[in-house]
Tab-separated table of N, CA and C in Angstrom:
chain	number	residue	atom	x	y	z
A	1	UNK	N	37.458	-48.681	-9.361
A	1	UNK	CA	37.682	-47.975	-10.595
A	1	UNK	C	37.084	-46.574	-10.484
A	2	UNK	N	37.699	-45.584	-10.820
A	2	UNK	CA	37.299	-44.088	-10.475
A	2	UNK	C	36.279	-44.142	-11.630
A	3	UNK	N	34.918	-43.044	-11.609
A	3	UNK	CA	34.382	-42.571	-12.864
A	3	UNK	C	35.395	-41.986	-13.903
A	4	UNK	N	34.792	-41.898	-15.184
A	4	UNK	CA	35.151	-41.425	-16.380
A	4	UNK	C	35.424	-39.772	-16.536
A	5	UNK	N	36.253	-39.285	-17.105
A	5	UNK	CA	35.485	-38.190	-17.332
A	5	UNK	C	34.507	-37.701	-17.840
A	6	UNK	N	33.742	-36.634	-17.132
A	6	UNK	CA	32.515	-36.485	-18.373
A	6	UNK	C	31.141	-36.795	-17.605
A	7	UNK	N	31.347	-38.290	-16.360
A	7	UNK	CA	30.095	-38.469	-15.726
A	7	UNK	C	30.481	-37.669	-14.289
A	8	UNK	N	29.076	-37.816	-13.969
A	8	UNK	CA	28.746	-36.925	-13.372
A	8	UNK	C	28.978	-38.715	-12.052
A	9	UNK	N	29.669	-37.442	-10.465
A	9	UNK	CA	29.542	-38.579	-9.624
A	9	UNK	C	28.085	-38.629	-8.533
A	10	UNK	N	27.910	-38.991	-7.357
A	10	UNK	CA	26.858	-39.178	-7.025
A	10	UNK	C	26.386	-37.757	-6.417
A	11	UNK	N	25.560	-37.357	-5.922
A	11	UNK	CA	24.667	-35.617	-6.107
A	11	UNK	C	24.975	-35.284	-4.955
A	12	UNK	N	25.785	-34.475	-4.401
A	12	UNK	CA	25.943	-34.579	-3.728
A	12	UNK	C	24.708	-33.596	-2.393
A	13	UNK	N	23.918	-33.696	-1.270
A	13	UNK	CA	22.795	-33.472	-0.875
A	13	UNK	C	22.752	-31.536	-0.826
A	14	UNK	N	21.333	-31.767	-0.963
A	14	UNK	CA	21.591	-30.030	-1.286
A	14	UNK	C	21.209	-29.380	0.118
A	15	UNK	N	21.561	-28.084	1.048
A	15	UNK	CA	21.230	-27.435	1.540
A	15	UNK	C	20.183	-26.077	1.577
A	16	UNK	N	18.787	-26.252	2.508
A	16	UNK	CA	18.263	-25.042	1.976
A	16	UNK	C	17.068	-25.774	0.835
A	17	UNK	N	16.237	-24.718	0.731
A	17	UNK	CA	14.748	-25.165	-0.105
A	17	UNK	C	15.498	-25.662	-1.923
A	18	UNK	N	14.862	-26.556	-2.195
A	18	UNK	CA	15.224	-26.501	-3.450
A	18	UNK	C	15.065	-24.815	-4.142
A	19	UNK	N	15.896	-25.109	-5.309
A	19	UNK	CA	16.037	-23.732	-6.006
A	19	UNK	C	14.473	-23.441	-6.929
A	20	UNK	N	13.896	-24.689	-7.225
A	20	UNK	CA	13.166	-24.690	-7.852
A	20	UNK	C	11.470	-23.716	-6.959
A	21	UNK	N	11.763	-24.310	-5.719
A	21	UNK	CA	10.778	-23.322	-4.655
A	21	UNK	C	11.013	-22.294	-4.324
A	22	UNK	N	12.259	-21.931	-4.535
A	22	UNK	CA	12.516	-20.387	-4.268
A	22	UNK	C	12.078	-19.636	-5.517
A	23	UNK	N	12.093	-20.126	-6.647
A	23	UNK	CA	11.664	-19.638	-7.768
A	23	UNK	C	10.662	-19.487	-7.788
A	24	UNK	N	9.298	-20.380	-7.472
A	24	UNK	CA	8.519	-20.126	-7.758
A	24	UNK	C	7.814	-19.304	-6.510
A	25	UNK	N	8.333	-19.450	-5.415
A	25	UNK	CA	7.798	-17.918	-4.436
A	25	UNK	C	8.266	-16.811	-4.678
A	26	UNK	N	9.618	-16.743	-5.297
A	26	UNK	CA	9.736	-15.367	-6.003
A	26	UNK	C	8.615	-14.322	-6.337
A	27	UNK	N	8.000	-14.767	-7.187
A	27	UNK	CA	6.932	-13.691	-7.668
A	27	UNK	C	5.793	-13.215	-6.305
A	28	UNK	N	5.189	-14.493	-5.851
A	28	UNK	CA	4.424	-14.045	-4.923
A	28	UNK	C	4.775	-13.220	-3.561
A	29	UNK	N	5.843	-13.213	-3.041
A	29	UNK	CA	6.774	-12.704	-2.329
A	29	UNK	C	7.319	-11.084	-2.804
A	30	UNK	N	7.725	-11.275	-4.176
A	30	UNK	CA	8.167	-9.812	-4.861
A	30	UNK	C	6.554	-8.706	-4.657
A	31	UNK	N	5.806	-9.979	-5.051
A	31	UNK	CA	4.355	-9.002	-5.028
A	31	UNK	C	4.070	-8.536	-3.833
A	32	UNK	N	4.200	-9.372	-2.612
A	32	UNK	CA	3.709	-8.683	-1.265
A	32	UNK	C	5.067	-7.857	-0.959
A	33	UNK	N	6.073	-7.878	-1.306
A	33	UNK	CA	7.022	-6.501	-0.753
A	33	UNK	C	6.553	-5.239	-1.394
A	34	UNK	N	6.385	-5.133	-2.407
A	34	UNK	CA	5.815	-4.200	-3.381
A	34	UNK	C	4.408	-3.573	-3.301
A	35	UNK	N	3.493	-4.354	-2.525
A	35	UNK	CA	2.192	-3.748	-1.872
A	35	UNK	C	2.739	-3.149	-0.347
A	36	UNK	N	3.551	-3.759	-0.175
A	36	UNK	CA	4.047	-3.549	1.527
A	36	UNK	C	4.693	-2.129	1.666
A	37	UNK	N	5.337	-2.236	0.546
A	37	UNK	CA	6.149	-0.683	0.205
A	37	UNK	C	4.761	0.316	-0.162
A	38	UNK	N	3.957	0.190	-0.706
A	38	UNK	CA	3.081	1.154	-1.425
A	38	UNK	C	2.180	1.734	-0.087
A	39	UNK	N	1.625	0.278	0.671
A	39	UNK	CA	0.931	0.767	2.029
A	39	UNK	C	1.770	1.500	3.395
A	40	UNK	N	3.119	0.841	2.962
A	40	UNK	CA	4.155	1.666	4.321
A	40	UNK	C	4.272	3.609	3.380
A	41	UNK	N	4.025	3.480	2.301
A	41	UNK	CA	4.337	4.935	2.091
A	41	UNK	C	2.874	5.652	2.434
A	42	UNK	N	2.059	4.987	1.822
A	42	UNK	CA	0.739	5.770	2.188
A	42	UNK	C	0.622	5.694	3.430
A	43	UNK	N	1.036	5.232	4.386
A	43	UNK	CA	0.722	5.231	5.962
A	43	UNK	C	1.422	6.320	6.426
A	44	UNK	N	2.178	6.415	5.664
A	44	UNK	CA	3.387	7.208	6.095
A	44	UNK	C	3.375	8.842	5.881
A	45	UNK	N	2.935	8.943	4.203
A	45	UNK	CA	2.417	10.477	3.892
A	45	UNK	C	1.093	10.371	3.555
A	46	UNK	N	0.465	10.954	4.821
A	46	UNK	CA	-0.992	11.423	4.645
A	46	UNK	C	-1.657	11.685	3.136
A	47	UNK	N	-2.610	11.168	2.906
A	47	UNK	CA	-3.460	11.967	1.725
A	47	UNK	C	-4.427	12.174	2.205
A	48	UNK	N	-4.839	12.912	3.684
A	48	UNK	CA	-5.821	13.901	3.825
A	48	UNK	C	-5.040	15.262	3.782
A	49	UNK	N	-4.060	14.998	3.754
A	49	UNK	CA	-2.959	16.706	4.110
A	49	UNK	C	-2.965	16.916	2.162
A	50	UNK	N	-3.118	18.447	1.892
A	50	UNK	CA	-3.159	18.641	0.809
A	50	UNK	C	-2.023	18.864	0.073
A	51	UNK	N	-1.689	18.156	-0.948
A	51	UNK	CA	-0.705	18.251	-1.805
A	51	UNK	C	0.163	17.398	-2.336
A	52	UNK	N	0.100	16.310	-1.531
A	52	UNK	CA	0.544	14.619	-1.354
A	52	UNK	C	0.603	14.312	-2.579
A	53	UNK	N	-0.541	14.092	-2.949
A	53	UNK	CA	-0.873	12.865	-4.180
A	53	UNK	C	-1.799	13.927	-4.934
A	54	UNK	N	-1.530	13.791	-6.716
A	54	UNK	CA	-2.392	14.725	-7.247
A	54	UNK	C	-4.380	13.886	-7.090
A	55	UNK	N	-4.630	14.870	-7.404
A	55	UNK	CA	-6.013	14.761	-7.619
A	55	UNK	C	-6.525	13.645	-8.752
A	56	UNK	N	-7.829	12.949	-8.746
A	56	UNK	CA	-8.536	12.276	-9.508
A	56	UNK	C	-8.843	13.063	-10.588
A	57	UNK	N	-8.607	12.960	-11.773
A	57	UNK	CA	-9.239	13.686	-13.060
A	57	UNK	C	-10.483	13.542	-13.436
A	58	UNK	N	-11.253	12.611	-13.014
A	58	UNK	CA	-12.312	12.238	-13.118
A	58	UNK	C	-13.015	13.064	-11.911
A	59	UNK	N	-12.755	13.307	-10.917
A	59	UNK	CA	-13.273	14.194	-10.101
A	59	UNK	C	-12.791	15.724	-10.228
A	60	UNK	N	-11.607	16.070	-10.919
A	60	UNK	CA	-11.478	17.116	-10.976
A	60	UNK	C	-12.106	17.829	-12.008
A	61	UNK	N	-12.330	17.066	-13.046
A	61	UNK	CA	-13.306	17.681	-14.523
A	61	UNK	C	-14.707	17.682	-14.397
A	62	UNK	N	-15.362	16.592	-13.689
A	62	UNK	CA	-16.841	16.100	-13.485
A	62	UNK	C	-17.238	16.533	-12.604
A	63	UNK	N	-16.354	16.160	-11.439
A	63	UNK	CA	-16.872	16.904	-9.950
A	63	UNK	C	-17.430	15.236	-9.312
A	64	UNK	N	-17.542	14.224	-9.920
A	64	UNK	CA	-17.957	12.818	-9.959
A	64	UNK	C	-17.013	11.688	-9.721
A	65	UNK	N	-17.304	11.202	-8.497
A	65	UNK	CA	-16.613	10.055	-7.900
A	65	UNK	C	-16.574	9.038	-8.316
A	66	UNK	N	-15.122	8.518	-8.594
A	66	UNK	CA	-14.865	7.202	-9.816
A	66	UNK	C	-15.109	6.285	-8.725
A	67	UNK	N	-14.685	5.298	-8.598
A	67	UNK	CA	-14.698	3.949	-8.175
A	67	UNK	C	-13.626	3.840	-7.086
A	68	UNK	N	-12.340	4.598	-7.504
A	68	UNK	CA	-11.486	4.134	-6.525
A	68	UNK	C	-10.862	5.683	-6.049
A	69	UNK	N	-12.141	6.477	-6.211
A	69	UNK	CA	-12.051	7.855	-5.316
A	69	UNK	C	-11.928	7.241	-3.817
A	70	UNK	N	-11.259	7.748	-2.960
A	70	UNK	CA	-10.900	7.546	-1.296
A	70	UNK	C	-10.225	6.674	-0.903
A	71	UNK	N	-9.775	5.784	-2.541
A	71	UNK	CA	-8.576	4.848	-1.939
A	71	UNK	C	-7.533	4.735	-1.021
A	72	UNK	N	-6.197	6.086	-1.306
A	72	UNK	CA	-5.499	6.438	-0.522
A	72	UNK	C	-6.142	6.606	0.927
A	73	UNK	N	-7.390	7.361	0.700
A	73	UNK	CA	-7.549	7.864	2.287
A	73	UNK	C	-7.640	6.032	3.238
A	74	UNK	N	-8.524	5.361	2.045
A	74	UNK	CA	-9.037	4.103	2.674
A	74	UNK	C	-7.577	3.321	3.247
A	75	UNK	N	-6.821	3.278	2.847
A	75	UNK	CA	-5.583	2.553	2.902
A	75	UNK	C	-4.884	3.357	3.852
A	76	UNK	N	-4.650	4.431	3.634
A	76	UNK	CA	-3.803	4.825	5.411
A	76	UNK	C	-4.617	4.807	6.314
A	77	UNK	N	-6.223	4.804	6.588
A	77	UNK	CA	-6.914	4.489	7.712
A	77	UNK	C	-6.610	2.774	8.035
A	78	UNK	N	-7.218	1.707	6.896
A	78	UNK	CA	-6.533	0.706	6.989
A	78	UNK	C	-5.381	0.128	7.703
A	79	UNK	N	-4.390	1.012	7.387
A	79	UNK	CA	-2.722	0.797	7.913
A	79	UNK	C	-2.822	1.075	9.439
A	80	UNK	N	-3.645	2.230	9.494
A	80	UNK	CA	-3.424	2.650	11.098
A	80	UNK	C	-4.461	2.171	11.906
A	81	UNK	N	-5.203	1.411	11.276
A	81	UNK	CA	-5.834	0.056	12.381
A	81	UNK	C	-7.491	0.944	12.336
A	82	UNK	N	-7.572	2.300	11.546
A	82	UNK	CA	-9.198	2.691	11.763
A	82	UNK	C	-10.056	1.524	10.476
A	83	UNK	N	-10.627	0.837	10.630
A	83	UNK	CA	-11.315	-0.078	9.870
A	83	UNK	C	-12.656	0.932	9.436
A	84	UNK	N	-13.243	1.492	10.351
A	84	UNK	CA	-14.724	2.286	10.004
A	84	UNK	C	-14.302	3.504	9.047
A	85	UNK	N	-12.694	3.983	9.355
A	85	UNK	CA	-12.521	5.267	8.440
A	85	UNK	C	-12.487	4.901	6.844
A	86	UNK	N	-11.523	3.542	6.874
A	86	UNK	CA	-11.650	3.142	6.045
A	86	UNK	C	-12.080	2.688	4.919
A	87	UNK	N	-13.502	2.069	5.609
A	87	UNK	CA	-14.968	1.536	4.999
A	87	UNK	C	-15.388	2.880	4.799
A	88	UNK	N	-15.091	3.726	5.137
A	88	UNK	CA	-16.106	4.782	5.238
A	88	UNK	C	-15.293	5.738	3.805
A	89	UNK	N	-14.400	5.391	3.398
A	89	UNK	CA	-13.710	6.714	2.589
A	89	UNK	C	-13.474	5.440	1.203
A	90	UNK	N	-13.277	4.375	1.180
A	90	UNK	CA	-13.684	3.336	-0.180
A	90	UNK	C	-14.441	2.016	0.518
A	91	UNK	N	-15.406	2.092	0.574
A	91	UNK	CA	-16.092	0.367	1.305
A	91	UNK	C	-15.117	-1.011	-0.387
A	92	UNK	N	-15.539	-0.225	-1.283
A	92	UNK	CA	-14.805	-0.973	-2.559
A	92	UNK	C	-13.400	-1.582	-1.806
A	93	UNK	N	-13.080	-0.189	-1.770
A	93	UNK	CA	-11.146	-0.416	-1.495
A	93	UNK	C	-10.902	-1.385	-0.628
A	94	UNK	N	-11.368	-1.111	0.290
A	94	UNK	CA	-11.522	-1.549	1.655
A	94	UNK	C	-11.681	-3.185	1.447
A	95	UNK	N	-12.698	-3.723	0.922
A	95	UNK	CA	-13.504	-4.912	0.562
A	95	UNK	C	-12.155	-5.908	-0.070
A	96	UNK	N	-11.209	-5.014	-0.963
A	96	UNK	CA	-10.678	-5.595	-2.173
A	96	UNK	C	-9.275	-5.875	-1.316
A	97	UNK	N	-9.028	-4.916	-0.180
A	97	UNK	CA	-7.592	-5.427	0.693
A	97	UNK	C	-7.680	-6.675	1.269
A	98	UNK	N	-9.169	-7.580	1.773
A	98	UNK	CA	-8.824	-8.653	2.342
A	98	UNK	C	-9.129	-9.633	1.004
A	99	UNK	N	-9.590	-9.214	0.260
A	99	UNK	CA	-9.836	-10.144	-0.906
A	99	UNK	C	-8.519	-10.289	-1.804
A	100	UNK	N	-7.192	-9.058	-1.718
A	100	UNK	CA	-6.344	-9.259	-2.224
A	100	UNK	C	-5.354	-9.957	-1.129
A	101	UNK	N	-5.784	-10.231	-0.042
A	101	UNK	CA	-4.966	-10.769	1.251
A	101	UNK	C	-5.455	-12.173	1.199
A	102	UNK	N	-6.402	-12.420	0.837
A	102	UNK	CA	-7.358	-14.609	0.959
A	102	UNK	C	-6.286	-14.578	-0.619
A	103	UNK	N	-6.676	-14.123	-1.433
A	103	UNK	CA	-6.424	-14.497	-3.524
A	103	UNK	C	-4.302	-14.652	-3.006
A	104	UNK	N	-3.863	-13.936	-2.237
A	104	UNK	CA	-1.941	-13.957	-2.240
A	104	UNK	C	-1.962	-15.329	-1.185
A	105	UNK	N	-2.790	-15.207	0.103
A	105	UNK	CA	-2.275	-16.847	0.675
A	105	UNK	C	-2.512	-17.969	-0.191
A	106	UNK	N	-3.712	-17.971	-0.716
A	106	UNK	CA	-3.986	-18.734	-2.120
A	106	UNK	C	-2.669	-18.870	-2.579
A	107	UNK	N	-2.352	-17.718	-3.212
A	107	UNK	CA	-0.982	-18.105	-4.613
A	107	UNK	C	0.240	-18.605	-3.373
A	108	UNK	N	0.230	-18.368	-2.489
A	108	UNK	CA	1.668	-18.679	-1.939
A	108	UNK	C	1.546	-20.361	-1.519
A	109	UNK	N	0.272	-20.436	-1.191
A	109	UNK	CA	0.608	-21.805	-0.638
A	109	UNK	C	0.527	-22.671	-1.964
A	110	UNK	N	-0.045	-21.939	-3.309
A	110	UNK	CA	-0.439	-23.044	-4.713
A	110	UNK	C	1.110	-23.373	-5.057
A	111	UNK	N	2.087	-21.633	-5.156
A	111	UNK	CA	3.576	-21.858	-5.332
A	111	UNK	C	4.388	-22.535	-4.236
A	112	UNK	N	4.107	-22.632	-3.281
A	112	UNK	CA	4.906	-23.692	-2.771
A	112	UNK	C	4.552	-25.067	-2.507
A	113	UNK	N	3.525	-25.324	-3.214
A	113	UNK	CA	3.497	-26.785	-3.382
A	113	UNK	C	3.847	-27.015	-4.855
A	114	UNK	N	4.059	-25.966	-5.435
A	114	UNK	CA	3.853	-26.455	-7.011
A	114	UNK	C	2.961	-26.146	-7.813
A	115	UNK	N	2.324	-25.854	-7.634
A	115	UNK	CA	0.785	-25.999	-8.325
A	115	UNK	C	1.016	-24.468	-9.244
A	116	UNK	N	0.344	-24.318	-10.388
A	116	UNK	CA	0.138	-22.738	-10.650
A	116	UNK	C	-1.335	-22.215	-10.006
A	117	UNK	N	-1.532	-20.952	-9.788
A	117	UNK	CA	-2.456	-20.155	-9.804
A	117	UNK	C	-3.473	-20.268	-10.366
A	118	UNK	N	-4.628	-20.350	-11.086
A	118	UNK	CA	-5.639	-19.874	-11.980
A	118	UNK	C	-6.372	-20.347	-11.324
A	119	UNK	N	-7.105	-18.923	-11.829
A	119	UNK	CA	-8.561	-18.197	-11.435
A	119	UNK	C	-9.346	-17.706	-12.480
A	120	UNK	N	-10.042	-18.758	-13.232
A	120	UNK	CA	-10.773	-18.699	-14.448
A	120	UNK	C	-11.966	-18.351	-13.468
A	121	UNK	N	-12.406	-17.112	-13.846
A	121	UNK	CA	-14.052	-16.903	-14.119
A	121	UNK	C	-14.825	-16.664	-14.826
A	122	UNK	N	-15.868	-17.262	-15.330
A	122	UNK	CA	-16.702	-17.158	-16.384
A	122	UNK	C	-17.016	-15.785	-16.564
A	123	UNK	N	-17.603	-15.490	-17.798
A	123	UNK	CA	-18.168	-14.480	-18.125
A	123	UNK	C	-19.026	-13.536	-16.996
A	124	UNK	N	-20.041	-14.762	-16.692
A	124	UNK	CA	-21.207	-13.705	-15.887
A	124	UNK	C	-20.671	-13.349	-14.863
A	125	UNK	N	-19.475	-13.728	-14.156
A	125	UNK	CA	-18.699	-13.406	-12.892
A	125	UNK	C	-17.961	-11.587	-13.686
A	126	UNK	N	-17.142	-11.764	-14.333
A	126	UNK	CA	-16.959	-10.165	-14.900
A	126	UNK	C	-17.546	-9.399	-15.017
A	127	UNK	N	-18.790	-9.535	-15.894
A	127	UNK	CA	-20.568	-9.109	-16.098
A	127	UNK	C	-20.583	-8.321	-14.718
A	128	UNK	N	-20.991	-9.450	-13.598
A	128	UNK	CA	-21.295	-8.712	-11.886
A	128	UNK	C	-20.309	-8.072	-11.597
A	129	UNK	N	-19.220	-8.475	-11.942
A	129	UNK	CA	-17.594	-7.194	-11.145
A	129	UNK	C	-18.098	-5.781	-11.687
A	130	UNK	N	-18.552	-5.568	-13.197
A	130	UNK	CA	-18.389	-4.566	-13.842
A	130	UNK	C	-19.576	-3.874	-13.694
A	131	UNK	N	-20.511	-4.791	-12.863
A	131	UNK	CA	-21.712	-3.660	-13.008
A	131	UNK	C	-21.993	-3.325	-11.252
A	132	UNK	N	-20.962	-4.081	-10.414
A	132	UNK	CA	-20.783	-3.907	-8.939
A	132	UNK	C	-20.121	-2.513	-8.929
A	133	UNK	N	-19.142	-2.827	-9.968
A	133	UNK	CA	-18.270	-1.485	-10.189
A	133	UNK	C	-19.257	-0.150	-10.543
A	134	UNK	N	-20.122	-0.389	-11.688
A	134	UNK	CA	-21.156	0.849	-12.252
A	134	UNK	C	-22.110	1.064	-10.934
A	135	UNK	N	-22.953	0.093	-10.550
A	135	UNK	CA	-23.514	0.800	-9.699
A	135	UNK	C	-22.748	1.224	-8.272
A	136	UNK	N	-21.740	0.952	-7.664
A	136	UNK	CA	-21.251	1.720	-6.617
A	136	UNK	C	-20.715	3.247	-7.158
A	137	UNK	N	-20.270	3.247	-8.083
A	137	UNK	CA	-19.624	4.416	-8.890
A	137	UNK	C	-21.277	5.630	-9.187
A	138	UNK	N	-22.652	5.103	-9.079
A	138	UNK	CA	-23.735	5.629	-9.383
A	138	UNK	C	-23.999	6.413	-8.300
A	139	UNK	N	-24.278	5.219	-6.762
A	139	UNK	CA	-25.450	5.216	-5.861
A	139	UNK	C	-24.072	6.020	-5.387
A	140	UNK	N	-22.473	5.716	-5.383
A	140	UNK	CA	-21.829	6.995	-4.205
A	140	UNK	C	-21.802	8.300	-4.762
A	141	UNK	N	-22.474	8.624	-6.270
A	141	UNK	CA	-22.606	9.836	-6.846
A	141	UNK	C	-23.862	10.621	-6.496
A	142	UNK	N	-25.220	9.528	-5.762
A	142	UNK	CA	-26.200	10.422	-5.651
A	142	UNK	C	-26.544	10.632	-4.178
A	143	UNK	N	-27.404	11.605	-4.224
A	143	UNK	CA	-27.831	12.015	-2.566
A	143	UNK	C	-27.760	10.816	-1.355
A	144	UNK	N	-28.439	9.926	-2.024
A	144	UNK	CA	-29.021	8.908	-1.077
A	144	UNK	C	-27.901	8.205	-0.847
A	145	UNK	N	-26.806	8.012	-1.173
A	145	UNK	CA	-25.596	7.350	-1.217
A	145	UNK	C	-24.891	8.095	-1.204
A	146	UNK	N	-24.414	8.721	-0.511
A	146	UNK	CA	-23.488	10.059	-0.159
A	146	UNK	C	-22.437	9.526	1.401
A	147	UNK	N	-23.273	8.240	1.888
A	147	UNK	CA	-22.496	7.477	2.990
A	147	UNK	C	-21.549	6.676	1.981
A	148	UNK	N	-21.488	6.138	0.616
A	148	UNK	CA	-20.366	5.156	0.323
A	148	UNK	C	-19.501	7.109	-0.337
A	149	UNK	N	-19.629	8.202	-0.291
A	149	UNK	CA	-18.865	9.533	-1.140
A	149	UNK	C	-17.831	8.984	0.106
A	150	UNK	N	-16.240	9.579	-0.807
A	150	UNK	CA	-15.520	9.601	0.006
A	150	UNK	C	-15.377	10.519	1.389
């Protein structure tokens, strides 16, 4: 006896990752093309050559090095394999590329098993980010710390 109309017959086998895993690497995947693009351009046009990228406003009004003063420089040394230039022009920046490289294998392997992401940290964990942040932003503003200035 044939099925009815209306039912559905048996499934037939699918080829290729479920759709449901491609979905959910989507994002983590979109995210590393999109850093990949940002570091292939900065590798690409210098920001020690003048005129590239505008200036920090915070350094251009104050004369005072924000936090993520020497980024660019840190990231095309990065790209081109100098690790010491790097450390040497944001140790921050620098610090936060392999920490944003461990936190994405994290999300890729959580999305392809399924799992979501989260990364709850308590209060006093923000507390230390924000005052890791104040004092590097201090000690690379004064004499004695003129090795973390870009």
């Amino acid at each position: 006896m044939a099925p009815r109309t209306g039912q559905a017959g048996p499934a037939a086998p699918q080829a290729g990752p479920p759709a449901g895993r491609v979905r959910r690497l989507a994002t983590p995947l979109g995210i590393l093309a999109t850093v990949t693009a940002a570091f292939a351009y900065v590798g690409t046009v210098d920001p020690n050559e003048p005129g590239h990228y505008p200036v920090c406003p915070l350094l251009k009004i104050t004369g005072t090095f924000c936090p993520g003063c020497g980024g660019l420089r840190s990231a095309h040394a990065f790209i081109h394999g100098d690790l010491g230039a790097a450390f040497s022009a944001n140790a921050l920046a620098t610090a936060g590329y392999f920490l944003f490289a461990a936190v994405w294998v994290l999300w890729l392997v959580r999305a392809w098993r399924g799992q979501p992401l989260r990364i709850v940290l308590a209060p006093v964990w923000w507390w230390s980010i924000g005052a890791l942040l104040l004092i590097f932003t201090v000690v690379r503003n004064l004499p004695f710390g003129s090795a973390l200035a870009p």
